[in-house]
Structure formats: C-alpha cells, structure tokens
mmCIF file with all atom_site columns, C-alpha atoms in Angstrom:
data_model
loop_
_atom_site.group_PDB
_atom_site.id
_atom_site.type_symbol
_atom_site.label_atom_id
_atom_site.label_alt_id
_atom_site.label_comp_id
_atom_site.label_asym_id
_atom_site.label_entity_id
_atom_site.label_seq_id
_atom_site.pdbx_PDB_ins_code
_atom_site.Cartn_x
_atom_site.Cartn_y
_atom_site.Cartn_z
_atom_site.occupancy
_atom_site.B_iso_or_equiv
_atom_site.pdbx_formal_charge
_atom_site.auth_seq_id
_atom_site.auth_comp_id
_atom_site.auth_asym_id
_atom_site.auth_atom_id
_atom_site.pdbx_PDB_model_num
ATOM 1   C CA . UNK A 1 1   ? 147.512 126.312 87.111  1.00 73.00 ? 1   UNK A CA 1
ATOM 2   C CA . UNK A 1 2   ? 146.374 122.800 86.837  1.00 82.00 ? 2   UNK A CA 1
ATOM 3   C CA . UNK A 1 3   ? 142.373 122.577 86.402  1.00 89.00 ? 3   UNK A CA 1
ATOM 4   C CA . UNK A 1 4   ? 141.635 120.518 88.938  1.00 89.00 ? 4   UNK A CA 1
ATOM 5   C CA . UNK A 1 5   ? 142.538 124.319 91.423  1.00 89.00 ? 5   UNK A CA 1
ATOM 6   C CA . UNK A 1 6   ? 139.819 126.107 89.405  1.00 93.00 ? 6   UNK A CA 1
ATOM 7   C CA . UNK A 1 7   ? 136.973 123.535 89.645  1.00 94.00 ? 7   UNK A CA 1
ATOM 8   C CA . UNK A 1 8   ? 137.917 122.419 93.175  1.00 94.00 ? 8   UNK A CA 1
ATOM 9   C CA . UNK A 1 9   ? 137.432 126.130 94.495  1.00 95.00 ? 9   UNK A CA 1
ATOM 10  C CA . UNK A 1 10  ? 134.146 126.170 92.457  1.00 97.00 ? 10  UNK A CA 1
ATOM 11  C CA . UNK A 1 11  ? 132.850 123.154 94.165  1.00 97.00 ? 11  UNK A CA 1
ATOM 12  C CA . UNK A 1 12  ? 134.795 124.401 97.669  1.00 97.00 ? 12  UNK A CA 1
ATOM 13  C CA . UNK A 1 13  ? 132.038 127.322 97.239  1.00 97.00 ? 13  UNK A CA 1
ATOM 14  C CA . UNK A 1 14  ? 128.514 125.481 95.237  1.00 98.00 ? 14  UNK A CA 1
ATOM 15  C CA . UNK A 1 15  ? 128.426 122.148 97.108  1.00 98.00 ? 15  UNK A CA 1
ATOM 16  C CA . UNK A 1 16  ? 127.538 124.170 100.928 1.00 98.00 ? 16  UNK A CA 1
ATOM 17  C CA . UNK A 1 17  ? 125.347 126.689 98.917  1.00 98.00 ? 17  UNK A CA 1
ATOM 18  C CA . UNK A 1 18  ? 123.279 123.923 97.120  1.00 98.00 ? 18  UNK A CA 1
ATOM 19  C CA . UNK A 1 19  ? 123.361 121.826 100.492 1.00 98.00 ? 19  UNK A CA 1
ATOM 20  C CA . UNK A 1 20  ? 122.210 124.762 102.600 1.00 98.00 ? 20  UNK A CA 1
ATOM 21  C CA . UNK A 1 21  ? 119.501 125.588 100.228 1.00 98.00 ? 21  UNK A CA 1
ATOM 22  C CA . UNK A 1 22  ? 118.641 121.523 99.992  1.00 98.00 ? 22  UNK A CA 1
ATOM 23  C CA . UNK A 1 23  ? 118.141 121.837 103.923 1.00 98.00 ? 23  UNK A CA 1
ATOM 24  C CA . UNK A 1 24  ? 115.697 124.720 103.565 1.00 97.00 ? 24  UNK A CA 1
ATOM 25  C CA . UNK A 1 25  ? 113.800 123.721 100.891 1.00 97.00 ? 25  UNK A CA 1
ATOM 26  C CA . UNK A 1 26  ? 113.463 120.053 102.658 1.00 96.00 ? 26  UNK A CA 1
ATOM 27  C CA . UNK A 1 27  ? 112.742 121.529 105.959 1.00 95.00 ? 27  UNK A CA 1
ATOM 28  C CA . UNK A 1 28  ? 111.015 125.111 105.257 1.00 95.00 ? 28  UNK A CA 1
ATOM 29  C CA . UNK A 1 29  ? 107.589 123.717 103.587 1.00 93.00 ? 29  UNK A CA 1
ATOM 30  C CA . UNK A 1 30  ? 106.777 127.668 103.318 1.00 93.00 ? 30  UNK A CA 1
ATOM 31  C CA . UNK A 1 31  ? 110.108 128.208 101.258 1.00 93.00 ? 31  UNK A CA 1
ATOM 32  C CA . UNK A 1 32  ? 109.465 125.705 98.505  1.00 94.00 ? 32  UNK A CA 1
ATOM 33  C CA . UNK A 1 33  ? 107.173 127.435 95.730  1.00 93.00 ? 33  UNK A CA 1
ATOM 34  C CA . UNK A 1 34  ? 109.512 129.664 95.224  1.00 94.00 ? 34  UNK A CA 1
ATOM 35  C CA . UNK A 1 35  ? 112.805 127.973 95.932  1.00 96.00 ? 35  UNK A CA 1
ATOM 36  C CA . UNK A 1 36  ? 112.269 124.700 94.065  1.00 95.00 ? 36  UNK A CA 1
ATOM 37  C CA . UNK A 1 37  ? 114.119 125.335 90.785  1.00 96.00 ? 37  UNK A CA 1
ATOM 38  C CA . UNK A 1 38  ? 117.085 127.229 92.236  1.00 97.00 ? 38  UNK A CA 1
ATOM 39  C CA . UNK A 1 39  ? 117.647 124.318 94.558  1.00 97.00 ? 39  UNK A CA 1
ATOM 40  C CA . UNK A 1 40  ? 117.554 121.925 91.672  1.00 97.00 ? 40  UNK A CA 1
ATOM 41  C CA . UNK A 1 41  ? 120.057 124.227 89.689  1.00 97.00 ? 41  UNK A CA 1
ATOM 42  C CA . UNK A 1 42  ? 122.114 124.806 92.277  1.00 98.00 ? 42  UNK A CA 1
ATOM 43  C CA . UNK A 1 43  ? 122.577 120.660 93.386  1.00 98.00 ? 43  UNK A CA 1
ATOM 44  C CA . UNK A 1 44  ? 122.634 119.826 89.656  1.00 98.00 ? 44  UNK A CA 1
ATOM 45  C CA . UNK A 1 45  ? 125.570 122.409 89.081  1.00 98.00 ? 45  UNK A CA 1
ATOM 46  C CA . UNK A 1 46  ? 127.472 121.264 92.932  1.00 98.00 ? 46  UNK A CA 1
ATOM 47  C CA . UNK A 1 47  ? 127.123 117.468 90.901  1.00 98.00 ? 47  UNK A CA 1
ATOM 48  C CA . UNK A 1 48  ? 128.619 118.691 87.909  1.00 98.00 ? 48  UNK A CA 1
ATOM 49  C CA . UNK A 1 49  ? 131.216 120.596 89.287  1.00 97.00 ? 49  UNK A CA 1
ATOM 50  C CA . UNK A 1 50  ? 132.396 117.922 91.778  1.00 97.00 ? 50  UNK A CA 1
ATOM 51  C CA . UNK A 1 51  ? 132.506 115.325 89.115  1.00 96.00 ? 51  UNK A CA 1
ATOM 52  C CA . UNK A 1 52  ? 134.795 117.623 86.877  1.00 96.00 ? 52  UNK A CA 1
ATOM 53  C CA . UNK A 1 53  ? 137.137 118.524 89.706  1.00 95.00 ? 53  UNK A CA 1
ATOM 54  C CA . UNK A 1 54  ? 137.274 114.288 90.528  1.00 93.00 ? 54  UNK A CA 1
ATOM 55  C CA . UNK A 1 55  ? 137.937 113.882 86.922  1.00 92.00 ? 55  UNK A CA 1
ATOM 56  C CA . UNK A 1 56  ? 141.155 116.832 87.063  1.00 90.00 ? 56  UNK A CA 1
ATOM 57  C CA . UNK A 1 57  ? 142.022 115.463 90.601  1.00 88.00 ? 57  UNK A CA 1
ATOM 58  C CA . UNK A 1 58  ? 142.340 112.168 89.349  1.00 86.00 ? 58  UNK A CA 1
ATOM 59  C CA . UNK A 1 59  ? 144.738 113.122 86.760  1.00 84.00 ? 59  UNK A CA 1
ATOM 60  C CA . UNK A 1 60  ? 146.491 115.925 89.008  1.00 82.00 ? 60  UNK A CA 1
ATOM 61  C CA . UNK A 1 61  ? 147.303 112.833 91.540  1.00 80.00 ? 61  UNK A CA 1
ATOM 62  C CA . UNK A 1 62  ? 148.727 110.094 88.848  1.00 81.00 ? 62  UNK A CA 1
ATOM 63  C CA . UNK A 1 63  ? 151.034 112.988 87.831  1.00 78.00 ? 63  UNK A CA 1
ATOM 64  C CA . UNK A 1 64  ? 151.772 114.102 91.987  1.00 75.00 ? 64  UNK A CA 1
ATOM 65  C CA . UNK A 1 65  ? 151.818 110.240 93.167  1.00 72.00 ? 65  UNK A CA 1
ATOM 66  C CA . UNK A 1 66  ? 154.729 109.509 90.015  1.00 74.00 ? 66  UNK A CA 1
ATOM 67  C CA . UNK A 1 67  ? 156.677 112.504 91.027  1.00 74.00 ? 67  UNK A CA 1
ATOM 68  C CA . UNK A 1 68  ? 156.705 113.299 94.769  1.00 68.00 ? 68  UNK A CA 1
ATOM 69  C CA . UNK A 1 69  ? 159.315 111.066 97.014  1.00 68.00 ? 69  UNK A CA 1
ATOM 70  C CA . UNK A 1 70  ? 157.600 111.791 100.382 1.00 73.00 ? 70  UNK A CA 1
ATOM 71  C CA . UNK A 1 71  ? 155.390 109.326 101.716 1.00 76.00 ? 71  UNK A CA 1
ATOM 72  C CA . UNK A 1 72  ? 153.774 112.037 103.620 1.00 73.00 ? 72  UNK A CA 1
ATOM 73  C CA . UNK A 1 73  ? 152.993 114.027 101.035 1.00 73.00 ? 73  UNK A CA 1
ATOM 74  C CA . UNK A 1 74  ? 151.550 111.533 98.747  1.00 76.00 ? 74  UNK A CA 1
ATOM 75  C CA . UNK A 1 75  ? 149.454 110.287 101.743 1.00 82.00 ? 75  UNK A CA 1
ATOM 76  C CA . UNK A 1 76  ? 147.351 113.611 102.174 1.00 81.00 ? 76  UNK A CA 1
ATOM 77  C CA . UNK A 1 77  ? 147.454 113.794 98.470  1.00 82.00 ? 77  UNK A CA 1
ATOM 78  C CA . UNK A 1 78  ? 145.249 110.153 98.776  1.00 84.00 ? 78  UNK A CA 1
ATOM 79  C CA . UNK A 1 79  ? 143.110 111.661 101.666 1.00 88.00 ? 79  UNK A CA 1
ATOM 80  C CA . UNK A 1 80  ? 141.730 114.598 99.642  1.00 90.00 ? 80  UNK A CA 1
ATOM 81  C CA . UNK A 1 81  ? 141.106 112.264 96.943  1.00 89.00 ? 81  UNK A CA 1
ATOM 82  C CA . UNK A 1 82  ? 138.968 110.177 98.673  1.00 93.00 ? 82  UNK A CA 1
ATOM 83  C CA . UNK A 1 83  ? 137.363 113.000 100.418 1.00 93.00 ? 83  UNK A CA 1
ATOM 84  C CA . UNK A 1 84  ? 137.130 114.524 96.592  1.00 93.00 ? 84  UNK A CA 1
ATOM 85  C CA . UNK A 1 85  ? 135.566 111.279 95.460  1.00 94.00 ? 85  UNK A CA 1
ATOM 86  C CA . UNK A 1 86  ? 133.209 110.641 98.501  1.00 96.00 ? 86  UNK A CA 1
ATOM 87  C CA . UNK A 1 87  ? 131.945 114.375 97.674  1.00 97.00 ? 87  UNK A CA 1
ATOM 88  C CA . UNK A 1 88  ? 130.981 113.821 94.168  1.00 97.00 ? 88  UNK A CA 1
ATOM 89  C CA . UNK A 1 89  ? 129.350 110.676 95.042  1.00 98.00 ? 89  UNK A CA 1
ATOM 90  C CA . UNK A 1 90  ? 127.182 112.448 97.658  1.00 98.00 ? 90  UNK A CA 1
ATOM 91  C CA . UNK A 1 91  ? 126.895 115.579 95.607  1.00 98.00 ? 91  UNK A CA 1
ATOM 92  C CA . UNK A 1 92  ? 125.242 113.681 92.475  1.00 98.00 ? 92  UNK A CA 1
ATOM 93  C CA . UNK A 1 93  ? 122.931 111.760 95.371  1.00 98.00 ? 93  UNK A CA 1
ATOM 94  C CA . UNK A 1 94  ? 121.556 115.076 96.935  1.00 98.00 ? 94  UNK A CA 1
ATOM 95  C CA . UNK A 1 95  ? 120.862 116.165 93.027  1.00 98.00 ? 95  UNK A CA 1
ATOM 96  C CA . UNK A 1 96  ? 118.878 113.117 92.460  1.00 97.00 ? 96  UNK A CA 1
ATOM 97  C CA . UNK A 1 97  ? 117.037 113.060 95.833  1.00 97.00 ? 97  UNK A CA 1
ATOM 98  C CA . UNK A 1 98  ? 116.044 116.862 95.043  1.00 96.00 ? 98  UNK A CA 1
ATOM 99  C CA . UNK A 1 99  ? 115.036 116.011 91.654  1.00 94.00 ? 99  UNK A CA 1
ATOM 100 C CA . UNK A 1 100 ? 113.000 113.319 92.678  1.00 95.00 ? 100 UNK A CA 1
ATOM 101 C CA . UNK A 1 101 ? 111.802 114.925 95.906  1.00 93.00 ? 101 UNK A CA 1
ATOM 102 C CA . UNK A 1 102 ? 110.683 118.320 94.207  1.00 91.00 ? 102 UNK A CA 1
ATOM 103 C CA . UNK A 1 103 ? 108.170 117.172 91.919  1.00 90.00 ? 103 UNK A CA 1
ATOM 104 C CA . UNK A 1 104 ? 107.043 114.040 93.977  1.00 93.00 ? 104 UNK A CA 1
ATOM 105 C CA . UNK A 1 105 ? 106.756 114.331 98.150  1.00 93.00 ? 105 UNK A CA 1
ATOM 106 C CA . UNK A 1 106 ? 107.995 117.488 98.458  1.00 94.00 ? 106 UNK A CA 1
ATOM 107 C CA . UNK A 1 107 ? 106.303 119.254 95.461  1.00 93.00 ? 107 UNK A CA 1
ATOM 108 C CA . UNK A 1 108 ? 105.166 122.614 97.374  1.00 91.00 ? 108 UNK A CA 1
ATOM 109 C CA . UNK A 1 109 ? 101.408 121.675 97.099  1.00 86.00 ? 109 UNK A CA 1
ATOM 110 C CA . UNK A 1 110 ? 102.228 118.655 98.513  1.00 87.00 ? 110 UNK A CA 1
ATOM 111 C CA . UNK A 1 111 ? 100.583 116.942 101.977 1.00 83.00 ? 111 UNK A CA 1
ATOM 112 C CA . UNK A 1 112 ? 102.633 115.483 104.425 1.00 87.00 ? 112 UNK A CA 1
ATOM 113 C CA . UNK A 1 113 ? 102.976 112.124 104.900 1.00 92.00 ? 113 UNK A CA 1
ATOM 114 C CA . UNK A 1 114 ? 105.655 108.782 105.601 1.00 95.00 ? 114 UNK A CA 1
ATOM 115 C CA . UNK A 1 115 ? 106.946 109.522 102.044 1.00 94.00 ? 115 UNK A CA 1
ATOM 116 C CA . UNK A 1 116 ? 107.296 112.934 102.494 1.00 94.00 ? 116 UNK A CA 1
ATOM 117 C CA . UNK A 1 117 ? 109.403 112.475 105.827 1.00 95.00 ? 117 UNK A CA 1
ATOM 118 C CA . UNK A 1 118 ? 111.246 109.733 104.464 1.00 95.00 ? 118 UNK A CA 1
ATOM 119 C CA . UNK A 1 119 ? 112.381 112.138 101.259 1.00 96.00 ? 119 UNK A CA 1
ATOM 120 C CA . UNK A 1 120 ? 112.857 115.339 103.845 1.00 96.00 ? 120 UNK A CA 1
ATOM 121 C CA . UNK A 1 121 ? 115.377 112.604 105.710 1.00 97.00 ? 121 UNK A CA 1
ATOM 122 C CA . UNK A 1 122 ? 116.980 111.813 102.667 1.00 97.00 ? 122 UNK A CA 1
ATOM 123 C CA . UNK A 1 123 ? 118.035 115.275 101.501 1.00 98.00 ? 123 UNK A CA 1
ATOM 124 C CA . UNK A 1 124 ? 118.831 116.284 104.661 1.00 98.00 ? 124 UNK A CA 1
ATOM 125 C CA . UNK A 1 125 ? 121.172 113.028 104.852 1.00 98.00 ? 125 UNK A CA 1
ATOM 126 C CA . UNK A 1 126 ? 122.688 113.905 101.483 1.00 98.00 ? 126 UNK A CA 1
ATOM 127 C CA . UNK A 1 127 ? 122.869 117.457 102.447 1.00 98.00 ? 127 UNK A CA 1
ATOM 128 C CA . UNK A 1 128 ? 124.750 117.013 106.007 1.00 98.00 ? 128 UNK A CA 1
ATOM 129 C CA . UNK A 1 129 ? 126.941 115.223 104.082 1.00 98.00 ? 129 UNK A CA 1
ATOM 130 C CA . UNK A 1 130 ? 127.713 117.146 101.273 1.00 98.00 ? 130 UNK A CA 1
ATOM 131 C CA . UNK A 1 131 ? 128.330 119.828 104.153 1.00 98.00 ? 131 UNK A CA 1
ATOM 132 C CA . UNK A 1 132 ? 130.688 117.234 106.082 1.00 98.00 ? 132 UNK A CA 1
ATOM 133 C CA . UNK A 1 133 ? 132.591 116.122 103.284 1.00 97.00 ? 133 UNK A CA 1
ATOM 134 C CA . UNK A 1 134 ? 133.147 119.329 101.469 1.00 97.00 ? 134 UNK A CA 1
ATOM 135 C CA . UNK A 1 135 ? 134.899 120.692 105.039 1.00 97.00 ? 135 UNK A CA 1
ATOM 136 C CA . UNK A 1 136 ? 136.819 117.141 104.709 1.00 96.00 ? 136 UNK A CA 1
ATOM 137 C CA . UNK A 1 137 ? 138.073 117.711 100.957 1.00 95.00 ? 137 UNK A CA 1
ATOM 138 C CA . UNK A 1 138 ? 138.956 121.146 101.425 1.00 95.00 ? 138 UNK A CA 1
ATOM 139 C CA . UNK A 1 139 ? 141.299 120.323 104.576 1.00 93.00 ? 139 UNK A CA 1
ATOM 140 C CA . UNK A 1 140 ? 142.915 117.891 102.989 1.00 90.00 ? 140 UNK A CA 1
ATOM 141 C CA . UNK A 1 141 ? 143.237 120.172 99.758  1.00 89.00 ? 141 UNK A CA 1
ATOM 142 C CA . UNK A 1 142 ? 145.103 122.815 101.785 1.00 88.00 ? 142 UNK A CA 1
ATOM 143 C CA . UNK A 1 143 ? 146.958 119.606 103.641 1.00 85.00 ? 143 UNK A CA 1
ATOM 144 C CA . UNK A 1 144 ? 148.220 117.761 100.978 1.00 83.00 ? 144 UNK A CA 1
ATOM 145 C CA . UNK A 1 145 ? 149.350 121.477 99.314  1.00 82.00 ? 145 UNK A CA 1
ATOM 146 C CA . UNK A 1 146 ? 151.192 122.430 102.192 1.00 79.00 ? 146 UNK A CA 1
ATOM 147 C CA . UNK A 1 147 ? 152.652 118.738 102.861 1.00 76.00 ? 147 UNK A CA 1
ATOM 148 C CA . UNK A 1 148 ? 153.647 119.351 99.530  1.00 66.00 ? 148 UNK A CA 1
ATOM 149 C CA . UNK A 1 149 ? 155.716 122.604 99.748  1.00 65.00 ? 149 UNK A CA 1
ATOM 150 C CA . UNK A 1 150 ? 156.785 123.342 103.009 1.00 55.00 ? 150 UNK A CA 1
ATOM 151 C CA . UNK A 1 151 ? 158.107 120.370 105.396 1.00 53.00 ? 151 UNK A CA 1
ATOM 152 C CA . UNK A 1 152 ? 155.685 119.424 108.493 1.00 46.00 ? 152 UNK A CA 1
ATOM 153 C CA . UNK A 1 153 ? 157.914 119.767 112.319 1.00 52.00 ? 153 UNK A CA 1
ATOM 154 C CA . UNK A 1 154 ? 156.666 117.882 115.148 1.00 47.00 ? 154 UNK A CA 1
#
C-alpha cells in the first residue's frame, strides 16, 4: 500500500478535527483556557500530516502520471493533487494563525479588541478552508481511484 493511502486517511480525519476545534476556540472565548494547547497540537499535527501525505502524493502521481494511458484518469489524479497541495498550504496557515493567535489576541485572559477580531477572522478563514478543501481532496481521492479502476459511463 503506497504511503501516501495511510497519511492521506490520517489527514482525511485530523485536518476537520483541528479545524472544528480552531472554530471553537476562535469563537467560544469561554472554551479557550482549557482548549488552547489541544488546538495547537491538533493544527500542528493536521500541518504535519498534510505536508507528509503532499510529499507521498507527489511521488505516488510521477509514478501514476508515467504509467496510466487515460487522460481521464490522470486528470482527477491532477485535481486531488492540487486539492492535496492547496490543503497543506492552508493547513500549515491555520497552525501558524493559532500559534500566533493563542498566546497574543486570543490568549484566554485576553480583552477584545480590532486585533482580536481580526485574528478570530483569520482562523476562522483558515479553518473554513481547511474544512472546504479537505471535502475537495478527499473527492477527488476517491475520484481519481475509481477513474483509475473501473471505467466512468455517461
């Protein structure tokens, strides 16, 4: 089974969790004392796994793109890639905004303010996204695998 399987269901499952959890923490001030460092793990690891599984995508793909005649095929194969790639981009972003955001304007002691609401709009950005694009990469996972074994009809 080819790697890029194993850490692509991994990230299929940690990128929503740390998202969802990224949407409470941002918008829940009452959750944050207590949910601030499971966030952060949980968006670190969803950046870390979605880079890995862009890193064994990328090889799975030269290997599918050199040996697979359909143009079909090899065309959902490029649309879960970029899905794949847009993910890890905006996986590593809502890490970053969290990790910034948790001890800065939305530390749990924290007053609101125009920062504050500017950072809770960022995570939620990067978290709507993450949500988005992991629903994206996922359906053109299963696409691309079934382009790949079974022919489409009409």
């Amino acid at each position: 089974m080819p790697t890029h399987v194993i850490a692509g269901h991994v990230a299929a499952v940690l990128a929503p969790l740390a998202a969802v959890m990224a949407l409470v923490y941002a918008l829940v001030p009452t959750s944050r004392r207590g949910m601030r460092l499971p966030t952060l793990v949980a968006a670190l690891g969803s950046a870390a796994v979605c880079l890995w599984a862009a890193m064994a995508g990328s090889s799975l793909y030269t290997q599918l793109t050199a040996t697979v005649g359909q143009a079909a095929a090899r065309a959902a194969a490029h649309g879960h890639a970029e899905d794949g790639d847009s993910l890890t981009i905006v996986a590593i972003a809502l890490a970053l905004s969290l990790g910034v955001g948790c001890w800065t304007w939305l530390a749990p002691d924290r007053r609101s303010g125009v920062l504050h609401w500017i950072a809770v709009g960022v995570v939620a950005a990067c978290a709507a996204a993450t949500l988005w694009l992991t629903v994206s990469a996922v359906a053109g996972g299963i696409a691309s695998v079934w382009t790949h074994h079974l022919p489409l009809k009409g």
